[in-house]
CSV table of C-alpha atoms and ligand atoms in Angstrom, one decimal:
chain,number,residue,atom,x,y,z
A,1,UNK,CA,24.4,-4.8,35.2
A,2,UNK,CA,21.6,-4.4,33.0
A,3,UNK,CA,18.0,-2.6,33.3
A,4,UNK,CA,15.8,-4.7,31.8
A,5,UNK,CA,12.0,-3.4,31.4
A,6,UNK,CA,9.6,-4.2,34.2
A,7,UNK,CA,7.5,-6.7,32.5
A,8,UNK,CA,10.8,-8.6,31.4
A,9,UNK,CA,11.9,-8.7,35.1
A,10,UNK,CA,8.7,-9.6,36.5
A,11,UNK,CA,8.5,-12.9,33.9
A,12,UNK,CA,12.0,-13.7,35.0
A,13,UNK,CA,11.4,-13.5,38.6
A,14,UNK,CA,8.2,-15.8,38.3
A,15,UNK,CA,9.9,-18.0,36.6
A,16,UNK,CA,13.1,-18.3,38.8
A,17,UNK,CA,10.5,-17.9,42.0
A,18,UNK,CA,8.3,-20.9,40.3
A,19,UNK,CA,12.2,-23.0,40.6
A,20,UNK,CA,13.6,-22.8,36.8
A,21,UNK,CA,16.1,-20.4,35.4
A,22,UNK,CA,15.5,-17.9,33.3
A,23,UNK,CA,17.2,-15.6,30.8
A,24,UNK,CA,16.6,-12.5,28.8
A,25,UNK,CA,18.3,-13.6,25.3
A,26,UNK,CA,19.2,-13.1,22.0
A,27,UNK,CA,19.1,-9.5,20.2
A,28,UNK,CA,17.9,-7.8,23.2
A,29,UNK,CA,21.4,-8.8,25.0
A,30,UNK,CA,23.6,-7.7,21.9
A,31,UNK,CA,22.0,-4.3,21.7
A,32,UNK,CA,22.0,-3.8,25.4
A,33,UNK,CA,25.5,-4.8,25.5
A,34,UNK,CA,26.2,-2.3,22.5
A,35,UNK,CA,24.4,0.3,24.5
A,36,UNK,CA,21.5,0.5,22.2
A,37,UNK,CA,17.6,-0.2,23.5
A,38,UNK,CA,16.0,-3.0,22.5
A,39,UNK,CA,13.3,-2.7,20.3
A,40,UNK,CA,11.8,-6.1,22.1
A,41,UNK,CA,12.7,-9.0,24.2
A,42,UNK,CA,12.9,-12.8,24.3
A,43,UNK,CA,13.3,-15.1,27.5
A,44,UNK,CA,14.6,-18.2,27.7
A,45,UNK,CA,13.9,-20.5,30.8
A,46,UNK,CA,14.7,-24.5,31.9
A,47,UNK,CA,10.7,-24.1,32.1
A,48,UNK,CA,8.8,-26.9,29.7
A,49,UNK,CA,5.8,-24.7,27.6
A,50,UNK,CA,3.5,-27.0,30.3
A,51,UNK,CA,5.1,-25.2,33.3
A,52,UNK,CA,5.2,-22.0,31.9
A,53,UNK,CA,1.9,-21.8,31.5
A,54,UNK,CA,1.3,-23.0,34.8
A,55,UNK,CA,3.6,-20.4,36.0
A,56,UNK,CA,1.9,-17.8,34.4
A,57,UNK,CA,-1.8,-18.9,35.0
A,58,UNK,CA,-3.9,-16.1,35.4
A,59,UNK,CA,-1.9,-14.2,32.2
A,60,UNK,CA,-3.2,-14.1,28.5
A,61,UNK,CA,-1.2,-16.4,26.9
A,62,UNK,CA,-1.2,-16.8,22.9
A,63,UNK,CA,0.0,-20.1,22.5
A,64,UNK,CA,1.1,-19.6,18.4
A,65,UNK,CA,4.4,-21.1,19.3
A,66,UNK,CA,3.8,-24.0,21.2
A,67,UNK,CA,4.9,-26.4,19.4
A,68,UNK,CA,8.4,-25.2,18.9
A,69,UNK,CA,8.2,-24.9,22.6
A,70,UNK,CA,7.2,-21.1,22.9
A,71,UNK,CA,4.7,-19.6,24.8
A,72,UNK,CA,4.1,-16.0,24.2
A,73,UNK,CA,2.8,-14.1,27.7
A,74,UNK,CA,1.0,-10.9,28.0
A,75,UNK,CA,2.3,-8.9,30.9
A,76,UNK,CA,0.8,-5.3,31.4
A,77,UNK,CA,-0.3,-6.0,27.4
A,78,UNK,CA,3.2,-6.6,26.4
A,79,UNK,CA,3.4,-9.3,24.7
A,80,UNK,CA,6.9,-11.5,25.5
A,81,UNK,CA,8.1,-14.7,23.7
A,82,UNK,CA,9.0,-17.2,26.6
A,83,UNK,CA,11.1,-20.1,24.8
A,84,UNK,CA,12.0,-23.3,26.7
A,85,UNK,CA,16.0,-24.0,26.2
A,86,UNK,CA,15.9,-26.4,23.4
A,87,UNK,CA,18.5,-27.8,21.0
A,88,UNK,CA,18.0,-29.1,17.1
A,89,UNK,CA,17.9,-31.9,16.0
A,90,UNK,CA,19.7,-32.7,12.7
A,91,UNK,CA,18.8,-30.4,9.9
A,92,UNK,CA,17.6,-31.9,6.8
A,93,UNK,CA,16.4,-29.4,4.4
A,94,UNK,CA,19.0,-26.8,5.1
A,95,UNK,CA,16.9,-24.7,7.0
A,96,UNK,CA,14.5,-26.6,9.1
A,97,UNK,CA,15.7,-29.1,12.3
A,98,UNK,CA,13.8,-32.2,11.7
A,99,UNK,CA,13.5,-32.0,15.8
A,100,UNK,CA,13.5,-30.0,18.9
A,101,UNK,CA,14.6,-31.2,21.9
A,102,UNK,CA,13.9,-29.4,25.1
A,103,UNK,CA,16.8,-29.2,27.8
A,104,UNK,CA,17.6,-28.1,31.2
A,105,UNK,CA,21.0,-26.6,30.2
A,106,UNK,CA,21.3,-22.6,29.0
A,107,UNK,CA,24.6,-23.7,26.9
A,108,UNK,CA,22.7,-25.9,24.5
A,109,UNK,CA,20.1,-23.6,23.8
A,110,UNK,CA,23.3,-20.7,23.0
A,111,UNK,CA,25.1,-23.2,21.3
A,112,UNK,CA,22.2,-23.7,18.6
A,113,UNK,CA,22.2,-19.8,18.1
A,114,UNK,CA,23.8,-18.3,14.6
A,115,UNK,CA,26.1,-16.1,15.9
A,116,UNK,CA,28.6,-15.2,19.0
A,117,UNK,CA,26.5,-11.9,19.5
A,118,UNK,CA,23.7,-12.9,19.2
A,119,UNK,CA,24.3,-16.1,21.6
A,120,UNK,CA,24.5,-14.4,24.6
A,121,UNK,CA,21.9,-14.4,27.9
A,122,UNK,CA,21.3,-12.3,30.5
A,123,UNK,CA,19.3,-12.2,33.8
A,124,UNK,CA,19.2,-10.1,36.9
A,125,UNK,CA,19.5,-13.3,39.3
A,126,UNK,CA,22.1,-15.4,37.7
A,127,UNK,CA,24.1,-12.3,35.3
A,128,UNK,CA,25.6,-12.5,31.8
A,129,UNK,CA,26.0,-15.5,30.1
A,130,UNK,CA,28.5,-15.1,27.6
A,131,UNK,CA,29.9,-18.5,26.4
A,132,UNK,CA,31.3,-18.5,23.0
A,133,UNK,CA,33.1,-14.7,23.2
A,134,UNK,CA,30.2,-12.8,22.5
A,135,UNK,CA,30.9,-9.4,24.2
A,136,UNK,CA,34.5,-9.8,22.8
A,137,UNK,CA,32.8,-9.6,18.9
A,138,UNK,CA,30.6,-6.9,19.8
A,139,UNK,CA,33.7,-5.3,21.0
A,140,UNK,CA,36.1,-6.2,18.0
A,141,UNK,CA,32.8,-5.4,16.0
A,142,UNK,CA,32.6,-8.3,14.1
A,143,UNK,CA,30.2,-11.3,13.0
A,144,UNK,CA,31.6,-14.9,14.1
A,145,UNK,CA,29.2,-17.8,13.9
A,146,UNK,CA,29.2,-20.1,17.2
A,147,UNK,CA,30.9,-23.4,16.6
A,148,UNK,CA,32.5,-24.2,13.0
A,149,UNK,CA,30.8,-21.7,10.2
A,150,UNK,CA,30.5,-24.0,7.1
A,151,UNK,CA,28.4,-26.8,9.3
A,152,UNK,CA,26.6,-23.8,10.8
A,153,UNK,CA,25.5,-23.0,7.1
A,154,UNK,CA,25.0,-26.3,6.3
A,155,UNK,CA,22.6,-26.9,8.9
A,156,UNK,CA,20.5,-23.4,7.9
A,157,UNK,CA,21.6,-21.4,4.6
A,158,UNK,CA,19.5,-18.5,5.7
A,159,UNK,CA,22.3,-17.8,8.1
A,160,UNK,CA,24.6,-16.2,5.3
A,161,UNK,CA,22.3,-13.4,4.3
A,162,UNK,CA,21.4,-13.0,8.1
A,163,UNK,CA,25.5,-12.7,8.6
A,164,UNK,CA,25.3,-10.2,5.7
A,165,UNK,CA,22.2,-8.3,7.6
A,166,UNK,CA,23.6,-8.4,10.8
A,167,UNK,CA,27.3,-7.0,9.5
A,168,UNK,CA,25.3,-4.1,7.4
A,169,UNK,CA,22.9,-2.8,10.2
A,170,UNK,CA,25.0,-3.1,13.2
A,171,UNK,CA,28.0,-1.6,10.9
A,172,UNK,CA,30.2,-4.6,11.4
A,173,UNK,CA,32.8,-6.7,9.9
A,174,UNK,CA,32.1,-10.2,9.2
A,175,UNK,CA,35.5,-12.5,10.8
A,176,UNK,CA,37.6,-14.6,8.5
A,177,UNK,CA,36.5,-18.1,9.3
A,178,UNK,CA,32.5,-16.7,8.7
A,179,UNK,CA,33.6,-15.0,5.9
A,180,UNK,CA,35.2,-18.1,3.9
A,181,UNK,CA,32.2,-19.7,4.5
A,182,UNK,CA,29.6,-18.1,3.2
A,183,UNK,CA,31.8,-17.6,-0.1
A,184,UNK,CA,32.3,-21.3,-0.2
A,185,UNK,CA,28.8,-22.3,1.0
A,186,UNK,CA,26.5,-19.4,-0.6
A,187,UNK,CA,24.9,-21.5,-3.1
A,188,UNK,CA,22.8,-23.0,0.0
A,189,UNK,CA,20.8,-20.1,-0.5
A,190,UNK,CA,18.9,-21.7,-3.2
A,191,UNK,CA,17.2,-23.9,-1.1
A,192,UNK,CA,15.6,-21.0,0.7
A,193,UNK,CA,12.4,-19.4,0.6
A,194,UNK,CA,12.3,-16.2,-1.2
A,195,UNK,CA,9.8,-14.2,1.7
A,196,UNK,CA,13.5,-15.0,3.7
A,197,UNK,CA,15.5,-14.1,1.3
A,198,UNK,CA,13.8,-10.8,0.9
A,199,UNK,CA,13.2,-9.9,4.8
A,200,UNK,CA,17.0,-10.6,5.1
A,201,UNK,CA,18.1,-8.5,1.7
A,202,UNK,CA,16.0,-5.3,2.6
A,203,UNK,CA,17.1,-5.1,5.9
A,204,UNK,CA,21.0,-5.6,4.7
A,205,UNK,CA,20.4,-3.0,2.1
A,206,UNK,CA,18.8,-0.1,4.2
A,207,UNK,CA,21.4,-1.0,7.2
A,208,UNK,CA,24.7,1.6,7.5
A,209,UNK,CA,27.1,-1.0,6.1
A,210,UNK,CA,25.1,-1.9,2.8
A,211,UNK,CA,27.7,-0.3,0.4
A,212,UNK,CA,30.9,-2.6,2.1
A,213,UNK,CA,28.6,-5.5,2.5
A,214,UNK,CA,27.3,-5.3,-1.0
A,215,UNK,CA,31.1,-4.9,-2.4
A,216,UNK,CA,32.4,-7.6,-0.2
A,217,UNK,CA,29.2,-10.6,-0.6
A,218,UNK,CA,28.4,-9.3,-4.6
A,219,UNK,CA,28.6,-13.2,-5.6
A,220,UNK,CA,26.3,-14.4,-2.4
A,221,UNK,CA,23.6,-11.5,-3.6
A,222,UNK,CA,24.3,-13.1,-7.2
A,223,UNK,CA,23.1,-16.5,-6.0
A,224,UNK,CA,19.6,-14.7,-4.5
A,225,UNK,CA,19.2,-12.4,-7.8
A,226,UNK,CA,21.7,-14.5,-10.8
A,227,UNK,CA,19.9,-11.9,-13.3
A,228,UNK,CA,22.2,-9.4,-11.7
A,229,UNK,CA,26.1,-8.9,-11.8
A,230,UNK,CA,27.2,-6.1,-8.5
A,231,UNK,CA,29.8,-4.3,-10.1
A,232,UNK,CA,32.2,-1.6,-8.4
A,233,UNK,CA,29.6,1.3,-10.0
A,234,UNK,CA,26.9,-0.7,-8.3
A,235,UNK,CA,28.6,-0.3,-5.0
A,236,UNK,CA,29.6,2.9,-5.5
A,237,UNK,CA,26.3,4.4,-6.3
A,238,UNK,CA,24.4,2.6,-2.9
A,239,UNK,CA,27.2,4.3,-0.6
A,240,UNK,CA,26.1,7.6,-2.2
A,241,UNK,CA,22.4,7.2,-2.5
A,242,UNK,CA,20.2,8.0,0.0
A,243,UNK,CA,18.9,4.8,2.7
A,244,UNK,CA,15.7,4.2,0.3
A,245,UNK,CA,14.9,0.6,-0.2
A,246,UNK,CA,13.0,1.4,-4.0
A,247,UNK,CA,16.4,3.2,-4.6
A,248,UNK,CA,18.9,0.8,-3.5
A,249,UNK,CA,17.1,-2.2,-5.4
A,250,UNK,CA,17.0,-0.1,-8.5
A,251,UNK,CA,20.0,0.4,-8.5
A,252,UNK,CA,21.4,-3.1,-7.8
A,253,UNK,CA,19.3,-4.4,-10.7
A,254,UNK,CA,20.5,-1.4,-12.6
A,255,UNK,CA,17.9,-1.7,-15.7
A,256,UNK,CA,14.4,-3.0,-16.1
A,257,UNK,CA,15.5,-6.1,-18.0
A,258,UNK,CA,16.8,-7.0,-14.2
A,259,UNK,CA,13.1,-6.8,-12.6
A,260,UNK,CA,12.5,-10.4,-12.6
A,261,UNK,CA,15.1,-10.8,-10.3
A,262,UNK,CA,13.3,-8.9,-7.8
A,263,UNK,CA,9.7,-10.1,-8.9
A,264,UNK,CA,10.9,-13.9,-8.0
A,265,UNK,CA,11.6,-12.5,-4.0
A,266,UNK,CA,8.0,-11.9,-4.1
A,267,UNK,CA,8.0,-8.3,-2.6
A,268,UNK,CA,5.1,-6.6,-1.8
A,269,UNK,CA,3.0,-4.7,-4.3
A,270,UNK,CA,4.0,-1.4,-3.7
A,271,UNK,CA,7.4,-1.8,-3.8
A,272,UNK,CA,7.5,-4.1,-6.9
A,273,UNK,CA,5.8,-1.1,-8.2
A,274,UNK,CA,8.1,1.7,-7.0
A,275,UNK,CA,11.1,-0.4,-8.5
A,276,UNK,CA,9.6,-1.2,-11.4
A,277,UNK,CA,8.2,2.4,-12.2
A,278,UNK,CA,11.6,4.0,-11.4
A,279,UNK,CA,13.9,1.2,-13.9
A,280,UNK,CA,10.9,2.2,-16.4
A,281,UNK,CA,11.7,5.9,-16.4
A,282,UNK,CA,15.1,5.5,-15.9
A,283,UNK,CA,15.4,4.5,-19.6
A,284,UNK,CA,14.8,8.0,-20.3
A,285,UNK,CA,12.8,10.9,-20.6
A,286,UNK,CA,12.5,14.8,-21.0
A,287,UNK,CA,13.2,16.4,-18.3
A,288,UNK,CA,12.0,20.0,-19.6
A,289,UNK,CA,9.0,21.0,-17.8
A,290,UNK,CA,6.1,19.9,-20.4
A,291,UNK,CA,8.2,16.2,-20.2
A,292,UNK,CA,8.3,16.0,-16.7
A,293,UNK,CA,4.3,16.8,-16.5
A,294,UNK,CA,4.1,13.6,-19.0
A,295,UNK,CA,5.9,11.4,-16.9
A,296,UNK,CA,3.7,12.9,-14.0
A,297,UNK,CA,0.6,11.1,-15.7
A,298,UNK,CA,1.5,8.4,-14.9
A,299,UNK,CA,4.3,8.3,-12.3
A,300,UNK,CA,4.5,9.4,-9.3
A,301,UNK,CA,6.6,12.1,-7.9
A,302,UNK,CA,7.7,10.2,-5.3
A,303,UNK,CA,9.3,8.0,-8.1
A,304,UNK,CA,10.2,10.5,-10.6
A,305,UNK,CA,12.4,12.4,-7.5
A,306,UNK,CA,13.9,8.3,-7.4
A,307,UNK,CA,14.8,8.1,-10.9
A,308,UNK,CA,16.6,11.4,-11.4
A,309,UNK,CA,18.3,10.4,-8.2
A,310,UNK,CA,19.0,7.0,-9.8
A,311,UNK,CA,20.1,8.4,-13.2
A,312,UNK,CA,22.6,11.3,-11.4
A,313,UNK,CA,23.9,8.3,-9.0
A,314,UNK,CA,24.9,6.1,-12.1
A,315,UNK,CA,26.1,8.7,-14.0
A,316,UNK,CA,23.5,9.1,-16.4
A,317,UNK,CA,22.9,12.8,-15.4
A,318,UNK,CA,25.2,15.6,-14.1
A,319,UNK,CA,24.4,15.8,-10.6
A,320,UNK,CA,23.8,19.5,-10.6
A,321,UNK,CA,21.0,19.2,-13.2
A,322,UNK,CA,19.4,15.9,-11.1
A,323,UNK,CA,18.6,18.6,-8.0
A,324,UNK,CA,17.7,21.2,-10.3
A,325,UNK,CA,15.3,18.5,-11.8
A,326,UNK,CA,14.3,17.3,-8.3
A,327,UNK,CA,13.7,21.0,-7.1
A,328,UNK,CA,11.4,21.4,-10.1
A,329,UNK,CA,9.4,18.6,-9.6
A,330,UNK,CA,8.8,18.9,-5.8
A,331,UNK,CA,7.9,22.3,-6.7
A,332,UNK,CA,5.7,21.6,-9.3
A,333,UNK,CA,3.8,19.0,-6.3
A,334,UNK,CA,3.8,21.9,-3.5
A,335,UNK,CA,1.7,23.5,-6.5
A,336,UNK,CA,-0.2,20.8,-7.2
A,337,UNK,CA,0.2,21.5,-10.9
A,338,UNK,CA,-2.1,19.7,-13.3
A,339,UNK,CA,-1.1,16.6,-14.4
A,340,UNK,CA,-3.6,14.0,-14.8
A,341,UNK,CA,-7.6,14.0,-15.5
A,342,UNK,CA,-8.4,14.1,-12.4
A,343,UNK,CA,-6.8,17.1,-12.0
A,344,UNK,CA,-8.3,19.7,-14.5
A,345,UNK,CA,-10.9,22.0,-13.6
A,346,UNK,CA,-13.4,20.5,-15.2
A,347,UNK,CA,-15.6,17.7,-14.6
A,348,UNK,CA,-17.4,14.4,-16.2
A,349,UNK,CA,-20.7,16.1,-15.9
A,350,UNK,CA,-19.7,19.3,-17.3
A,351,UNK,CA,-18.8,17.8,-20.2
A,352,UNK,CA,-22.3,16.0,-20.2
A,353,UNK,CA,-23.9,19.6,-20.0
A,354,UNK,CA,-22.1,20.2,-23.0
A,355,UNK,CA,-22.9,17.5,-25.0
A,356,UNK,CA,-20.5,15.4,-24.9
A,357,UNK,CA,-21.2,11.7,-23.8
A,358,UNK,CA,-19.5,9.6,-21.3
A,359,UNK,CA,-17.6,6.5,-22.0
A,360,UNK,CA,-14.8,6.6,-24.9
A,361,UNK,CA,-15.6,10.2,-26.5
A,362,UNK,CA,-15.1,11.8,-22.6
A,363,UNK,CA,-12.3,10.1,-22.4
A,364,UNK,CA,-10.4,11.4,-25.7
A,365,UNK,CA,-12.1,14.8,-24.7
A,366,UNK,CA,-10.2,14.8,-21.7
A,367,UNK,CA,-6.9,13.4,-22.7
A,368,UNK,CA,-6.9,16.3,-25.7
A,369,UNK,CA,-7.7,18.8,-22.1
A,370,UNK,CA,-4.8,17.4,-20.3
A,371,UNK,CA,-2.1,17.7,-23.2
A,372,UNK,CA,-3.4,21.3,-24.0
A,373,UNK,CA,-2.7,21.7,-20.1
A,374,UNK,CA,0.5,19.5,-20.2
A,375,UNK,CA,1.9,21.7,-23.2
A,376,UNK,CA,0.7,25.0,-21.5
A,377,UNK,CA,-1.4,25.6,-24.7
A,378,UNK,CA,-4.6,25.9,-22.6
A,379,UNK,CA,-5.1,27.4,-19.0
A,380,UNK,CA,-6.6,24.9,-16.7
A,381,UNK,CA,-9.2,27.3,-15.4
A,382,UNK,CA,-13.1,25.9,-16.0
A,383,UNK,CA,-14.4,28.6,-19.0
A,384,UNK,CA,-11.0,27.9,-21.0
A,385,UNK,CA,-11.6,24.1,-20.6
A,386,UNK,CA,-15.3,24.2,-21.5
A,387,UNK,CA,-14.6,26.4,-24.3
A,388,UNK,CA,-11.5,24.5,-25.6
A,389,UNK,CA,-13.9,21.3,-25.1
A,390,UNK,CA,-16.2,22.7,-26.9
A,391,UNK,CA,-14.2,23.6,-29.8
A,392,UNK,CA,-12.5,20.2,-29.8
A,393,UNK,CA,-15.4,18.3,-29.7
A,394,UNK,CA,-16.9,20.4,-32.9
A,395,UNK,CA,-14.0,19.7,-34.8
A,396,UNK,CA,-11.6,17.3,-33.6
B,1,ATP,P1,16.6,-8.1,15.7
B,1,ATP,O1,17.0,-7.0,16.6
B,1,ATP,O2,16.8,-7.8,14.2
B,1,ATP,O3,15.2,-8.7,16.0
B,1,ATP,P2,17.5,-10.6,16.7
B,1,ATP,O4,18.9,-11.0,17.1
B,1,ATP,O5,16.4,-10.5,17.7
B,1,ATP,O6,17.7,-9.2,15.9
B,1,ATP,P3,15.9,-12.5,15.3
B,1,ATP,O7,15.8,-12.8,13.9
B,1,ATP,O8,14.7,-11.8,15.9
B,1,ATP,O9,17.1,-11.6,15.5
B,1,ATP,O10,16.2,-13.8,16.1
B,1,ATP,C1,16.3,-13.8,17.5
B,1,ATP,C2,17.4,-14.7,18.0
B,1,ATP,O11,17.2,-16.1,17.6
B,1,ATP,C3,18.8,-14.4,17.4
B,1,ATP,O12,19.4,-13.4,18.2
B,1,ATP,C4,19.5,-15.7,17.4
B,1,ATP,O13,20.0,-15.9,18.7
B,1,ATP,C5,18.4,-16.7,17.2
B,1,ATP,N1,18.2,-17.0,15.8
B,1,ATP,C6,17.3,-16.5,14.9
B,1,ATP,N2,17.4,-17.0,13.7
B,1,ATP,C7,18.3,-18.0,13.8
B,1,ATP,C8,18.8,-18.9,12.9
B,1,ATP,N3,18.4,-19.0,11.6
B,1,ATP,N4,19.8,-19.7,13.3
B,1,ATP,C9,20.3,-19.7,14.6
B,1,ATP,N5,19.8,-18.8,15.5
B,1,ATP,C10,18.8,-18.0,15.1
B,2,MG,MG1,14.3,-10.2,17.3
């Protein structure tokens, strides 16, 4: 029914050849189901982790998982996640089973999966396994936990914001019974880690249905980021803006005094940064061209272009000025116009061969270069700089 890539068939029919079943499963059976290619594949198999590395002695295995009963295999330098069928055991923490349990029977190992797409097998030998309807949700185009939703999210909160990721990136609805329960159960998410809250909230956010999912679960991304309130403007502006992950945070915290709510998910550096630089600027600033070339100094354009975006998305600027502003600034990068130090024609050692000294008096020197430059007052051309430097450094 399916074509599954070589390496995947070969693990399965090892496995079924070495006497166990085995199953592609998971995301890799929703998305071929959707008609979509997988961007990788998991197998599950009756095999213990002892037998499947017996069955594939000879292989590179990495054996990273082995405890939870994975055994990752490298075939033709692929590397595939072989997981024996397990169920968990009760959950104590909200997140974490206290046990796993390996079985012998496929439907326990789909029946401890989040949802009905996502709970689906398939193999070449034995066909699909579909138990709990999940071809019928991909088809209705909607997320439905397997078994009863509240239990499901009391066993492992992290399952509402990977509903809300699922529903935004595969453009789906979430079903009734789901929905109810993350409402009712979203304060779970409090026990969670914040590196999973983030990896779920980015991927939700830059996914097709982040403006309805937004809208729809504002009080579930109010328990992850309480600094925030999602308001209808909120929603608005992320179903207009452009799939930018900076530019969709900024504009669900809306205004720098939010930042900590973001800070807390512990995101990387750089986009901390590009968030924090764009709520900075978005407080204001000239936009004629000696203001923009101030902002240059110490933003980049990159998040300058977000800003103005920001500002015109939330009203704050006509949106015919915003890509006037926007086509002035990229234009003012193709020209690499002078905007920082680094960037005049001059260097450090000319100075010195002028007489003036490195360390603090360079440095005022230079900033005095860089506004005349800024303000168009002085040409950044090397004998104009020296001269004005010169000058400056005679009598300012
Ligand atoms: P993607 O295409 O984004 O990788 P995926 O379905 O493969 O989607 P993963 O997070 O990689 O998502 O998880 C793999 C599979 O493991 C899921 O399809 C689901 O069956 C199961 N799974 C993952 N996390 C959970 C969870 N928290 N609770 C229950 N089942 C889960
Ligand atoms: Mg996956």
């Amino acid at each position: 029914m399916f074509r599954l890539p070589d390496t995947v068939t070969l693990a399965l029919d090892m496995l079924e050849a070495a006497g166990f079943e085995a199953y592609a499963v998971g995301g890799c059976v929703r998305d071929l189901c959707r008609g979509v290619l997988p961007h990788d594949y998991d197998i599950t198999t009756s095999a213990t982790p002892d037998e499947i590395e017996a069955t594939f002695c000879g292989f590179r295995l990495i054996e990273t998982g082995i405890k939870h009963g994975t055994v990752t295999v490298l075939v033709d330098g692929e590397p595939l996640e072989i997981t024996t069928y397990r169920t968990d055991g009760k959950y104590l923490d909200n997140r974490h089973p206290s046990s796993v349990t390996f079985s012998l029977n496929i439907a326990d190992d789909l029946s401890r999966r989040d949802f009905t797409v996502n709970a689906m097998a398939y193999s070449p030998h034995r066909g699909l396994c579909d138990l709990f309807g999940g071809r019928r949700d991909i088809e209705r185009r909607v997320i439905e936990c397997v078994g009863e939703p509240a239990a499901r999210f009391d066993e492992d909160g992290l399952r509402i914001l990977r509903a809300l990721r699922f529903a935004s990136c595969l453009g789906f609805t979430v079903g009734d019974a789901t929905r109810a329960a993350i409402h009712e159960k979203k304060s779970l998410l409090s026990n969670i880690s914040a590196e999973r809250i983030l990896s779920e909230l980015r991927r939700m956010l830059t996914g097709g249905g982040a403006p309805s999912v937004t809208g729809e679960f504002s009080d579930v991304i109010e328990v992850v980021m309480p600094e925030i309130s999602v308001t209808e403007a909120t929603v608005d502006a992320i179903s207009r803006s452009r799939c930018d992950l900076a530019l969709r945070f900024a504009l669900l915290l809306g205004d720098l005094s939010s930042l900590p709510a973001l800070a807390r998910l512990k995101p990387e550096g750089k986009l901390y940064a590009s968030v924090k630089s764009t709520l900075e600027l978005a407080r204001g600033f000239d936009t004629d061209d000696v203001g923009l070339r101030r902002v240059l100094r110490s933003h980049s354009y990159d998040d300058t272009v977000r800003t103005v975006e920001m500002m015109s998305l939330c009203g704050r600027m006509d949106a015919a000025d915003a890509d006037a502003v926007i086509l002035r600034l990229r234009e003012m990068e193709a020209r690499g116009e002078c905007v920082n130090v680094r960037m005049l024609d001059i260097t450090g050692a000319d100075l010195i061969g002028i007489g003036i000294p490195a360390g603090r008096r360079m440095g005022e020197v230079l900033d005095a270069l860089l506004e005349g430059v800024i303000t168009g007052r002085v040409e950044n051309e090397r004998s104009v700089l020296l001269l004005f430097a010169k000058d400056f450094s005679k009598n300012g």
